[in-house]
Coordinates of C-alpha atoms (C1' of nucleotides) in Angstrom, one line a residue:
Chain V
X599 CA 88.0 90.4 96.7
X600 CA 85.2 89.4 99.1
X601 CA 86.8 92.2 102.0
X602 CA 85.6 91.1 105.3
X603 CA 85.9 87.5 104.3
X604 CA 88.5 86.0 106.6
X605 CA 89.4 82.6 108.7
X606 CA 91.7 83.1 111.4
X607 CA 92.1 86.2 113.3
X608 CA 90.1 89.3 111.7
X609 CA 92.3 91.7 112.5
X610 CA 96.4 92.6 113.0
X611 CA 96.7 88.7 111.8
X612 CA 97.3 88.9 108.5
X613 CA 100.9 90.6 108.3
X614 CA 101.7 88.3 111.1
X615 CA 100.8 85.0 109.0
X616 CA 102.1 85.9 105.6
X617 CA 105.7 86.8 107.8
X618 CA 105.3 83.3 109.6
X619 CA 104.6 81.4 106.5
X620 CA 106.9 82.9 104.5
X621 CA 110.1 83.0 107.1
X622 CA 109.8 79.7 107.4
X623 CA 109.5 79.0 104.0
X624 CA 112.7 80.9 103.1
X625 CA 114.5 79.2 105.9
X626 CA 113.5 75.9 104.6
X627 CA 114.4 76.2 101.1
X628 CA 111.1 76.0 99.9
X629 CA 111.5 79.3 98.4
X630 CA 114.8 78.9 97.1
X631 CA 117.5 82.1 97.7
X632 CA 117.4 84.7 95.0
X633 CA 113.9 83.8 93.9
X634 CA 111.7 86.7 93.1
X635 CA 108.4 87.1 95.5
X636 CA 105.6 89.2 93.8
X637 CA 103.8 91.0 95.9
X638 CA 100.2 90.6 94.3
X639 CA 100.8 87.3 93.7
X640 CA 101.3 86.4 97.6
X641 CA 98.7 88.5 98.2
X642 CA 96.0 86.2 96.5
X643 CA 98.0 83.2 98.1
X644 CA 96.8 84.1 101.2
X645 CA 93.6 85.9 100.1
X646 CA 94.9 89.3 100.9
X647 CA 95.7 92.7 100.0
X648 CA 98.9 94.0 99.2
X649 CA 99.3 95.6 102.4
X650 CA 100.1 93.1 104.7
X651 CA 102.3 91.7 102.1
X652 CA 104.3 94.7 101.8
X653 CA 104.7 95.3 105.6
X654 CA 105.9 91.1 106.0
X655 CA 107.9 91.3 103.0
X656 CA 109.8 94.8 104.8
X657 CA 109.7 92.8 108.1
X658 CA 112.1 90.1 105.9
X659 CA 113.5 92.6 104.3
X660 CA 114.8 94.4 107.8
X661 CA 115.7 91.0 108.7
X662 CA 118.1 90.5 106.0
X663 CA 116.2 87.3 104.6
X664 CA 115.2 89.0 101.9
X665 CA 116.7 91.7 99.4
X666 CA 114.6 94.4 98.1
X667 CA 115.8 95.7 94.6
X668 CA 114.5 99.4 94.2
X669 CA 111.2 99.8 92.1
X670 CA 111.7 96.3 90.3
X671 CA 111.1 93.7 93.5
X672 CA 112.2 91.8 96.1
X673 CA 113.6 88.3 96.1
X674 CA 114.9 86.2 98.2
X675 CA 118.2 86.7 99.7
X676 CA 121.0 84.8 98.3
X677 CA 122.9 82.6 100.6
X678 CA 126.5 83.7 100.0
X679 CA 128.6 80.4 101.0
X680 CA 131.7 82.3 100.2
X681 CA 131.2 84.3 103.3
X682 CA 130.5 80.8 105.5
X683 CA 133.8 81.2 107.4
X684 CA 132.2 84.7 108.3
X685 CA 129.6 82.7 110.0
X686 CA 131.3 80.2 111.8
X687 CA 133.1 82.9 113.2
X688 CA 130.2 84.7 114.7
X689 CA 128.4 81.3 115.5
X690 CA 131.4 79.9 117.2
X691 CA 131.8 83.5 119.2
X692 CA 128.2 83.6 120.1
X693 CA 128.0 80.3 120.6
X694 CA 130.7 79.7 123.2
X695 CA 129.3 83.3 125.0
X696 CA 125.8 82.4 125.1
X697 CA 126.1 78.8 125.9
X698 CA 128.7 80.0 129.3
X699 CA 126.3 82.5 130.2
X700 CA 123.8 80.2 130.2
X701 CA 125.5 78.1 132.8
X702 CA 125.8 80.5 135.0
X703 CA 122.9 82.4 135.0
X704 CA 120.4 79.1 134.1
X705 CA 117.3 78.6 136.2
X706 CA 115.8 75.6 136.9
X707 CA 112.6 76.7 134.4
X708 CA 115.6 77.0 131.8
X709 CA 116.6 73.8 132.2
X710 CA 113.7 72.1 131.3
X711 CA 112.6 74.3 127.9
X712 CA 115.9 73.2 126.6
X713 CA 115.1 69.3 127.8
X714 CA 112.1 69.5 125.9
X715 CA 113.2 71.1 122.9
X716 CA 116.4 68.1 123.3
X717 CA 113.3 66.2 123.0
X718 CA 112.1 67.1 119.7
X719 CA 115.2 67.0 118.5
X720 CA 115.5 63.2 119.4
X721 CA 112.2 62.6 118.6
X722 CA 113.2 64.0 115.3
X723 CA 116.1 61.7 115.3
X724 CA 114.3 58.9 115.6
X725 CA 111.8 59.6 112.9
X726 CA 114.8 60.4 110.5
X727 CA 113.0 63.8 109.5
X728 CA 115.4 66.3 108.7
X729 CA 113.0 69.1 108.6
X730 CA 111.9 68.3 112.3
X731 CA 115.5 67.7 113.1
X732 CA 116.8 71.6 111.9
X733 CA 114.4 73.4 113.5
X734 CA 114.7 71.4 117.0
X735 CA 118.4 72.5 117.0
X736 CA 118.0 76.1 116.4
X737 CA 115.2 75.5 119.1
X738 CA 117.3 74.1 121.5
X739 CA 120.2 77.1 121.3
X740 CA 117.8 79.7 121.3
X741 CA 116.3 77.9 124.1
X742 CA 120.2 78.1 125.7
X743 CA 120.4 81.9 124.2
X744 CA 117.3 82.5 126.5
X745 CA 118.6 80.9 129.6
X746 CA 121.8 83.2 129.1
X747 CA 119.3 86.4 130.0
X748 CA 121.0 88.8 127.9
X749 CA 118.6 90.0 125.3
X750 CA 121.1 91.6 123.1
X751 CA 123.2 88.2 122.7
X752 CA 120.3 86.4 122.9
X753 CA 118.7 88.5 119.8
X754 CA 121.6 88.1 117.8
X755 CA 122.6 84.2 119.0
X756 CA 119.1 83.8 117.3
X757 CA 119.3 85.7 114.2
X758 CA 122.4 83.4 113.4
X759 CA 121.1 80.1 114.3
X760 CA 118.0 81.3 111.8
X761 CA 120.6 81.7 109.2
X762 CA 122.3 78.4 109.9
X763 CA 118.8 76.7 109.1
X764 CA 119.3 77.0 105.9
X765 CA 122.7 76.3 105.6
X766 CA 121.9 73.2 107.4
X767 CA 119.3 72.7 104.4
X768 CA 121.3 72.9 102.5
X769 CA 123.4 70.6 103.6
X770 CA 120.8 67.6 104.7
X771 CA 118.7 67.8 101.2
X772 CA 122.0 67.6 99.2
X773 CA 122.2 63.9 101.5
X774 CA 118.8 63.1 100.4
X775 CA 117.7 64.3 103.7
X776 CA 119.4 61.1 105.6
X777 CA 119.7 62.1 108.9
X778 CA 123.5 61.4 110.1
X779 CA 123.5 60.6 114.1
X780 CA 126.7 61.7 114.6
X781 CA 124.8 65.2 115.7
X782 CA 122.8 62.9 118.6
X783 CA 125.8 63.0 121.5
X784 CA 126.7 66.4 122.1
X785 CA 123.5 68.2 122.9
X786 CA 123.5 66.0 125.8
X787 CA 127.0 66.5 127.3
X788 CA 125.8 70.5 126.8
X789 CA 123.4 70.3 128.6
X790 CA 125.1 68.3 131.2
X791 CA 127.5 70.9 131.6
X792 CA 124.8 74.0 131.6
X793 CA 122.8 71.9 134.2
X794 CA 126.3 71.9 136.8
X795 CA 127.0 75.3 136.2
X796 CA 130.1 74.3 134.6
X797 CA 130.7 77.5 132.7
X798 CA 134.3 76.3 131.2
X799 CA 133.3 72.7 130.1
X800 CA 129.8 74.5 128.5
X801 CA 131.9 77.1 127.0
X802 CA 134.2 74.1 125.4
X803 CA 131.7 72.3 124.1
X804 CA 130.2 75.1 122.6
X805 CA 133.2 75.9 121.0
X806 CA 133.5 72.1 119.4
X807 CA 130.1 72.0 119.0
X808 CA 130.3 74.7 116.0
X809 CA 133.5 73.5 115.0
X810 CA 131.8 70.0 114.3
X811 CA 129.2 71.7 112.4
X812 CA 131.6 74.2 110.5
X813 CA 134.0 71.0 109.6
X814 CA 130.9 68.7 108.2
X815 CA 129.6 71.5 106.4
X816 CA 132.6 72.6 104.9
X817 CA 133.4 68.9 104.1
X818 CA 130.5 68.8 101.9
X819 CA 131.5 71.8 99.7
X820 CA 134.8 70.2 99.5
X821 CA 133.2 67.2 98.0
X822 CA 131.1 69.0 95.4
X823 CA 132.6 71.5 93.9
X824 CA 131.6 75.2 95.0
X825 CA 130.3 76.5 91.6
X826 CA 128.2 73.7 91.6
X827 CA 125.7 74.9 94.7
X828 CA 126.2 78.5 94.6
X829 CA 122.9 79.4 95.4
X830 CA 123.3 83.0 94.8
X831 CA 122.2 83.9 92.0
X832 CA 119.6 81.4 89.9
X833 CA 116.0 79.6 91.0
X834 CA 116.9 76.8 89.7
X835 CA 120.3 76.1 91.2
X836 CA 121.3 73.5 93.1
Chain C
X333 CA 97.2 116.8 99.7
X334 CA 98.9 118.1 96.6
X335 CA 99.8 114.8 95.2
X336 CA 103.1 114.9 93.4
X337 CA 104.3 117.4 94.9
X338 CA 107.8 116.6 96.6
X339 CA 110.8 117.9 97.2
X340 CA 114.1 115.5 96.7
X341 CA 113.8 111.8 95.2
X342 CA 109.8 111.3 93.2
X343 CA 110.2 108.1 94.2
X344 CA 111.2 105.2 96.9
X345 CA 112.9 108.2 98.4
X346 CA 110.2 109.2 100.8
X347 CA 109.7 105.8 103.2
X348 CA 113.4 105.9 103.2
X349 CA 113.4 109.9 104.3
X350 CA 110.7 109.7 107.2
X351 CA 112.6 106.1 108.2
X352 CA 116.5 108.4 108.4
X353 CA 114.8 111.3 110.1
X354 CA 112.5 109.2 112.9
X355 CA 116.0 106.8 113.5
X356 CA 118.3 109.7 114.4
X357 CA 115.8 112.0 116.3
X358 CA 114.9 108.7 118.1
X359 CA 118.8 108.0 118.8
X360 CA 119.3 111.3 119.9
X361 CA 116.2 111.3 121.9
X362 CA 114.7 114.1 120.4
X363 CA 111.7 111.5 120.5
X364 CA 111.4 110.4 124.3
X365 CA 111.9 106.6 124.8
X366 CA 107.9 105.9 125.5
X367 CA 106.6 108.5 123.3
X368 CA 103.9 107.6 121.2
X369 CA 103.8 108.1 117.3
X370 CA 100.8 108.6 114.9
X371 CA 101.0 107.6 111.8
X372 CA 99.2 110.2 110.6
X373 CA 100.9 113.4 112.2
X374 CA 104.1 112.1 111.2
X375 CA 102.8 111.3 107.7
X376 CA 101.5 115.2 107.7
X377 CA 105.0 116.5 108.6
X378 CA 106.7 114.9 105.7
X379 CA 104.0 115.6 103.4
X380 CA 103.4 111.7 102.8
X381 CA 100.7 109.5 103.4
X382 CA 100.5 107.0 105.8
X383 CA 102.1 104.2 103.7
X384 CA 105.4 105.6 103.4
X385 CA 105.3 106.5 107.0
X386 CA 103.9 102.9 108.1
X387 CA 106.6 101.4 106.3
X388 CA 109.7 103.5 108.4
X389 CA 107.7 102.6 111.3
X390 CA 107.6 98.5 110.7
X391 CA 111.4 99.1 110.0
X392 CA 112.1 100.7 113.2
X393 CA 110.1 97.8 115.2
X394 CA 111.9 95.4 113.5
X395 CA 115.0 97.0 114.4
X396 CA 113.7 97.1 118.0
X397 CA 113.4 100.9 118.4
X398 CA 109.9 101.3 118.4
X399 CA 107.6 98.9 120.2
X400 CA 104.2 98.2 118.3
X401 CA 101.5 98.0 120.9
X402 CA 99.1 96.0 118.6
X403 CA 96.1 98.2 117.4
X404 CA 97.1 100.7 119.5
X405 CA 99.8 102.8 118.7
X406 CA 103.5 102.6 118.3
X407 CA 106.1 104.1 120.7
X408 CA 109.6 105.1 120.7
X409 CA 111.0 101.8 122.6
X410 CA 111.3 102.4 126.2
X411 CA 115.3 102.4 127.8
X412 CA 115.4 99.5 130.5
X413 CA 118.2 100.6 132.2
X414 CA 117.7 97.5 134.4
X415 CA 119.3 96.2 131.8
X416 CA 122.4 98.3 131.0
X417 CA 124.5 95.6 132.7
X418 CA 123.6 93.1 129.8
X419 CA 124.1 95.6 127.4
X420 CA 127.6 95.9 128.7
X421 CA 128.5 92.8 128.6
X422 CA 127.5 92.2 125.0
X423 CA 129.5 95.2 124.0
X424 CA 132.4 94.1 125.5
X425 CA 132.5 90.4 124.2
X426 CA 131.2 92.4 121.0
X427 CA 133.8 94.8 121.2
X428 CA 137.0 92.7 121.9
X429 CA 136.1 90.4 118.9
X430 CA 135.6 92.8 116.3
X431 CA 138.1 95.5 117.2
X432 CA 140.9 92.3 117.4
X433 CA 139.3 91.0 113.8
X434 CA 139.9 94.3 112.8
X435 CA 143.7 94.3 114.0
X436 CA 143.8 91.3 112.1
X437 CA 142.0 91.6 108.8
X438 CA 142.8 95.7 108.1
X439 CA 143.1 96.8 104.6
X440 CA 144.5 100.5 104.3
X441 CA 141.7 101.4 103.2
X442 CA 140.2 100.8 106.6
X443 CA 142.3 102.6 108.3
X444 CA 141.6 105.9 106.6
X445 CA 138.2 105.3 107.4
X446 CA 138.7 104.8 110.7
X447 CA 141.1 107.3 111.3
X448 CA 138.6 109.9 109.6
X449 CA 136.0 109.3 111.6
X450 CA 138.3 109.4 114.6
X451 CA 139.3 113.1 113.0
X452 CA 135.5 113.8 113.3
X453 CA 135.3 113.0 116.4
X454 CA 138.3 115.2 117.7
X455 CA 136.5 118.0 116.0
X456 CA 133.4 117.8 117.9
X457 CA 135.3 117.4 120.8
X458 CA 137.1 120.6 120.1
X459 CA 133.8 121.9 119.3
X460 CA 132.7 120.6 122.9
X461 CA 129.6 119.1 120.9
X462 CA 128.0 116.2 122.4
X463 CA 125.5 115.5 119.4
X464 CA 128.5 115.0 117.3
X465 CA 130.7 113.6 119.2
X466 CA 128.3 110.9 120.0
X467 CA 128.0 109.8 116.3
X468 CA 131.4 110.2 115.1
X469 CA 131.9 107.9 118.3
X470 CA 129.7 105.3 117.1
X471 CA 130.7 105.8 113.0
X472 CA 134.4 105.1 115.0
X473 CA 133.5 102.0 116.1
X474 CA 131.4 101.2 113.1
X475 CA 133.9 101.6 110.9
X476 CA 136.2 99.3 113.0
X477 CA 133.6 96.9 112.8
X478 CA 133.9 97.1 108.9
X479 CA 137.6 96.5 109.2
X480 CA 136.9 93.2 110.6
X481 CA 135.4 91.6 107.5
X482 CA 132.6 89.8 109.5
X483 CA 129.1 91.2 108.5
X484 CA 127.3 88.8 111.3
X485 CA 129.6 90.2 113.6
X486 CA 129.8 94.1 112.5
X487 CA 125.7 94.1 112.1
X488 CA 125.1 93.1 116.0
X489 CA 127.8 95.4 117.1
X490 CA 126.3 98.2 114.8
X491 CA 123.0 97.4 116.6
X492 CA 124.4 97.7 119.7
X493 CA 126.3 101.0 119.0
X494 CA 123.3 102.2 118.1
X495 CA 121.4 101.6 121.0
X496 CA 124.8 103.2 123.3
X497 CA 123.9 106.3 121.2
X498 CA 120.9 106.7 123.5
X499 CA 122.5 105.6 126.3
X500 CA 125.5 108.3 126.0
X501 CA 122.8 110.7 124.9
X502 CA 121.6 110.9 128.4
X503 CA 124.8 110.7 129.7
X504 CA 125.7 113.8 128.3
X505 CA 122.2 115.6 128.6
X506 CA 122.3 114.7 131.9
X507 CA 125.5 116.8 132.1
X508 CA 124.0 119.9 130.2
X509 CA 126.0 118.0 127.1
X510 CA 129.1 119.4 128.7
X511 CA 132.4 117.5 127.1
X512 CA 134.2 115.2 129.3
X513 CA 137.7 115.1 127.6
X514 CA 138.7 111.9 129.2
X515 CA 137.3 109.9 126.1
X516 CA 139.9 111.5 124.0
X517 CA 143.4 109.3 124.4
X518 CA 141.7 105.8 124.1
X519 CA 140.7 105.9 120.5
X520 CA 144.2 107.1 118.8
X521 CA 145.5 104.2 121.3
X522 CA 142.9 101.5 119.5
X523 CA 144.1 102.8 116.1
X524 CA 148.0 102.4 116.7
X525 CA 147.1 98.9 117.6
X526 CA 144.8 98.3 114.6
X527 CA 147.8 99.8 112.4
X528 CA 150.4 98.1 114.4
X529 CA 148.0 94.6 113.7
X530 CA 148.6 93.9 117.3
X531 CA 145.7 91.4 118.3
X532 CA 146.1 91.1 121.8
X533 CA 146.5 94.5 122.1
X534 CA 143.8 95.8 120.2
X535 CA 141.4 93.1 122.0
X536 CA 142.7 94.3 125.7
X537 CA 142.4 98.4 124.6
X538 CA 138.9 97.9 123.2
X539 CA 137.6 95.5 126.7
X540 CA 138.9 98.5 128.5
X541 CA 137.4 101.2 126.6
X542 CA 133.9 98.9 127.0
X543 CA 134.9 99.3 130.8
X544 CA 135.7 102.5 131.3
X545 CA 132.0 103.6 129.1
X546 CA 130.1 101.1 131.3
X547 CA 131.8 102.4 134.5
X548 CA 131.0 106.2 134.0
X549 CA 127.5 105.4 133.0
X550 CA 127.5 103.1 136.2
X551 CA 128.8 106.4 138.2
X552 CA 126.3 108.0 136.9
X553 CA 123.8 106.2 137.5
X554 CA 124.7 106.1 141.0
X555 CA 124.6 109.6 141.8
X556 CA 121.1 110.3 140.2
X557 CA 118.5 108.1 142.1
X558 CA 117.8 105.1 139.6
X559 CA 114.1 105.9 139.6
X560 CA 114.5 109.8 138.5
X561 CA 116.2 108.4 135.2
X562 CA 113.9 105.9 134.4
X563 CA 112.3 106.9 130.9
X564 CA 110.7 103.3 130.7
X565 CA 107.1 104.7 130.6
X566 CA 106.3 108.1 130.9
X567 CA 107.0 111.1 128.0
X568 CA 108.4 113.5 130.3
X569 CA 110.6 111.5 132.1
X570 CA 114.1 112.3 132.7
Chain L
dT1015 C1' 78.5 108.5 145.1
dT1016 C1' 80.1 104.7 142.5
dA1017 C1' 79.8 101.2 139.1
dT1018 C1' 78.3 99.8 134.5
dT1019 C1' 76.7 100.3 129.8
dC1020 C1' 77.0 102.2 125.5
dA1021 C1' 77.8 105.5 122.1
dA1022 C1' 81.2 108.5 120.1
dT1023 C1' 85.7 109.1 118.5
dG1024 C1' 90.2 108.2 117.1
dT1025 C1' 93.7 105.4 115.3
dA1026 C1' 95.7 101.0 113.5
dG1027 C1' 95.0 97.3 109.9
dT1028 C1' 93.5 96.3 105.4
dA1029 C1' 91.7 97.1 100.8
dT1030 C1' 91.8 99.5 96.6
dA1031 C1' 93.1 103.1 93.3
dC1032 C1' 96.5 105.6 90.9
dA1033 C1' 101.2 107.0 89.3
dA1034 C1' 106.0 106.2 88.2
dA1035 C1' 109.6 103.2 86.9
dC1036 C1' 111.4 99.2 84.8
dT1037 C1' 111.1 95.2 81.1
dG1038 C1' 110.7 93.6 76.9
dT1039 C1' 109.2 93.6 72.1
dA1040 C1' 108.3 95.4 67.8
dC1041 C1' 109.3 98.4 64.3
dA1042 C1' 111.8 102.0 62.0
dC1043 C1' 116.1 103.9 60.5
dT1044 C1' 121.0 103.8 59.3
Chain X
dA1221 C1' 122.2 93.2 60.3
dG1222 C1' 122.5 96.3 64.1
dT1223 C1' 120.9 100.0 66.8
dG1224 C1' 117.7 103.0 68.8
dT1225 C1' 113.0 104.5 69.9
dA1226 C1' 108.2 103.9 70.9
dC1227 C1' 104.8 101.5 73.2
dA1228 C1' 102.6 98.0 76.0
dG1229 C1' 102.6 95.3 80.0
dT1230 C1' 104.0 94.4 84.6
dT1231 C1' 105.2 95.7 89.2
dT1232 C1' 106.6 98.6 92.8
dG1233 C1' 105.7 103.1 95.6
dT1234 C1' 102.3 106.1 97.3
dA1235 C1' 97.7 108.0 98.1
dT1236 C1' 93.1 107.3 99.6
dA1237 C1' 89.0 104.8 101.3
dC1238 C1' 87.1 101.8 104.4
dT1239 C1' 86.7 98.7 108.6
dA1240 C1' 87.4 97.1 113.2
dC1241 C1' 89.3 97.5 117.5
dA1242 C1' 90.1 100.2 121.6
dT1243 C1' 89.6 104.0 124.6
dT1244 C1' 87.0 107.7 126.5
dG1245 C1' 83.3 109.9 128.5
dA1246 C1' 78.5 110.6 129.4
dA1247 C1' 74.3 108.7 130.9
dT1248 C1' 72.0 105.6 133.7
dA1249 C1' 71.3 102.3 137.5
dA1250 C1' 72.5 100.6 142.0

DNA sequence: TTATTCAATGTAGTATACAAACTGTACACT
DNA sequence: AGTGTACAGTTTGTATACTACATTGAATAA
């Protein structure tokens, strides 16, 4: 297979793309949960060996965004919705912790990474792309989770909101991807709050923040029924 | 190298054996923080080749405990002490929620988990053994964190416990791993209020028993000079 | 003596080769 | 017909081979 032939980096690059590319495919639904990844296959995807395969696909693996069945393969990892008042829990803790810390311990360097990724997000808005629109939110609360300088809140703040991208995929494509602007006020008002060092009001908006999210989201699988998007098992669900 | 030739599982069984062995001797700092692994020696311990080992390695970097200098060599991820004061903080808020979850949400079955390991961890303190008092500590607090019925929740605090197990490792060392029996009246306190499914109570015992780790280590740390302790860099630190 | 270049060496990243385990199908036997 | 076994195909797990990067140290020049 033409060794030696390569585009982008020549070395320690390839692991690193075939994570990238496939993280973010997992966490947009283009690979859909439970669907089976073959590592050969991949590997001539990308016009590599097996090796740097393997090593993204354990990355994934250690990251929980994939499941790796012993000796048969590894697929992707279901998204258990029955456990989603698991996660608003742990959001809504995080959340409310990294979003006060971050008022009190913001810089003014902070301040403007999480402008700018509010930026995208609107910019998003505007464009109505829903796409754009997820992954400037989880920008903008890591960006928050950052500002709260404390890696090990910060580390798992992020490994959440990465979960919640697809849960907000779910979500949005089940709409047709129609961006709702209800979402448009509150980031705002956080960051408000963040910017006066008002740890309390930044801490309650947090808190509602993830409740607004948790009570949308759950609305939707009140209106369809459960079975009907559990995700866990089949490709071809949904 | 006598292929075939192994001792327990023929198969998936060795990445898994080298990863178990390098995570506990790395936790108990039998491996320096700083020290450097090759692939190949370690691979020539186990009588494996460097793809079983490389694989335990890229799970240990994604889990944070060894850093991956890129084309270099991977090391056993230093301790920043600097940053013990974050690390408290996110075992406390940590901590509290779990262990009140876990007031909350207890099965039975829980409980005699819990109050094994907690029987685990009298013995080694009878046995004035450090080693094992440090994990039965940590399978304590693990198993509480199981009681809570949160997996977001209990795999951050496992990830912190884990990281406390070096922590309390030189703690102890630093002691000549004498037994400081002072730990020993908090836990059985914690599991009355687990059993009792007292909340508040549960939340206020486990935020103290945070307090009370961070404020020995804090001690501690003040009566050595910061800078004789600090295994960031070199192999031979400490 | 000190700085710089370059070759030599070692180790990580990748490719390939081989072995074991699982899957499914076909066929035989009851 | 139903069940069990054999065999082929597919895919993971591990071993080995190869390549490139990085560090080291010696040789040479200033």
């Amino acid at each position: 297979m033409a060794a030696g032939e390569n585009g982008s980096k020549s070395r320690g690059g390839g692991a690193r793309k075939v994570y990238n590319a496939l993280r973010t495919e997992i966490l947009t639904l283009v690979l859909e949960p439970g669907e089976l990844l073959d590592e050969a296959r991949i590997g001539e995807r990308f016009g590599l060996s097996r090796s740097p395969v393997r090593e993204a696909l354990i990355r994934l693996s250690s990251e929980g965004l994939v499941t790796t069945l012993p000796n048969k393969s590894t697929q992707v990892a279901p998204l258990q919705i029955e456990d989603f008042p698991q996660y608003l829990d742990a959001l809504d803790l995080l959340q409310r912790a990294v979003t006060r810390l971050a008022a009190k311990q913001r810089r003014d360097a902070d301040l403007v990474i999480i402008k700018s990724a509010q930026g995208a997000f609107e910019d998003a808005l505007g464009r109505r792309d829903a796409l754009a629109m997820i992954e400037a939110n989880r920008d903008f609360h890591v960006a928050i989770g950052e500002a709260a300088r404390n890696r090990y809140l910060a580390d798992s703040y992020a490994r959440i909101l990465d979960e919640g991208r697809r849960i907000l995929r779910i979500y949005f494509r089940s709409y047709g991807d129609a961006v709702h602007p209800e979402f448009a006020d509150e980031h705002p008002r956080i960051i408000a709050a963040i910017e006066a060092r008002d740890e309390d009001l930044a801490e309650r908006l947090a808190h509602a923040h993830a409740r607004q999210m948790g009570e949308r989201f759950l609305q939707y699988l009140r209106s369809r029924h459960t079975a009907d998007i559990s995700v866990a098992g089949g490709v071809d669900a949904v």
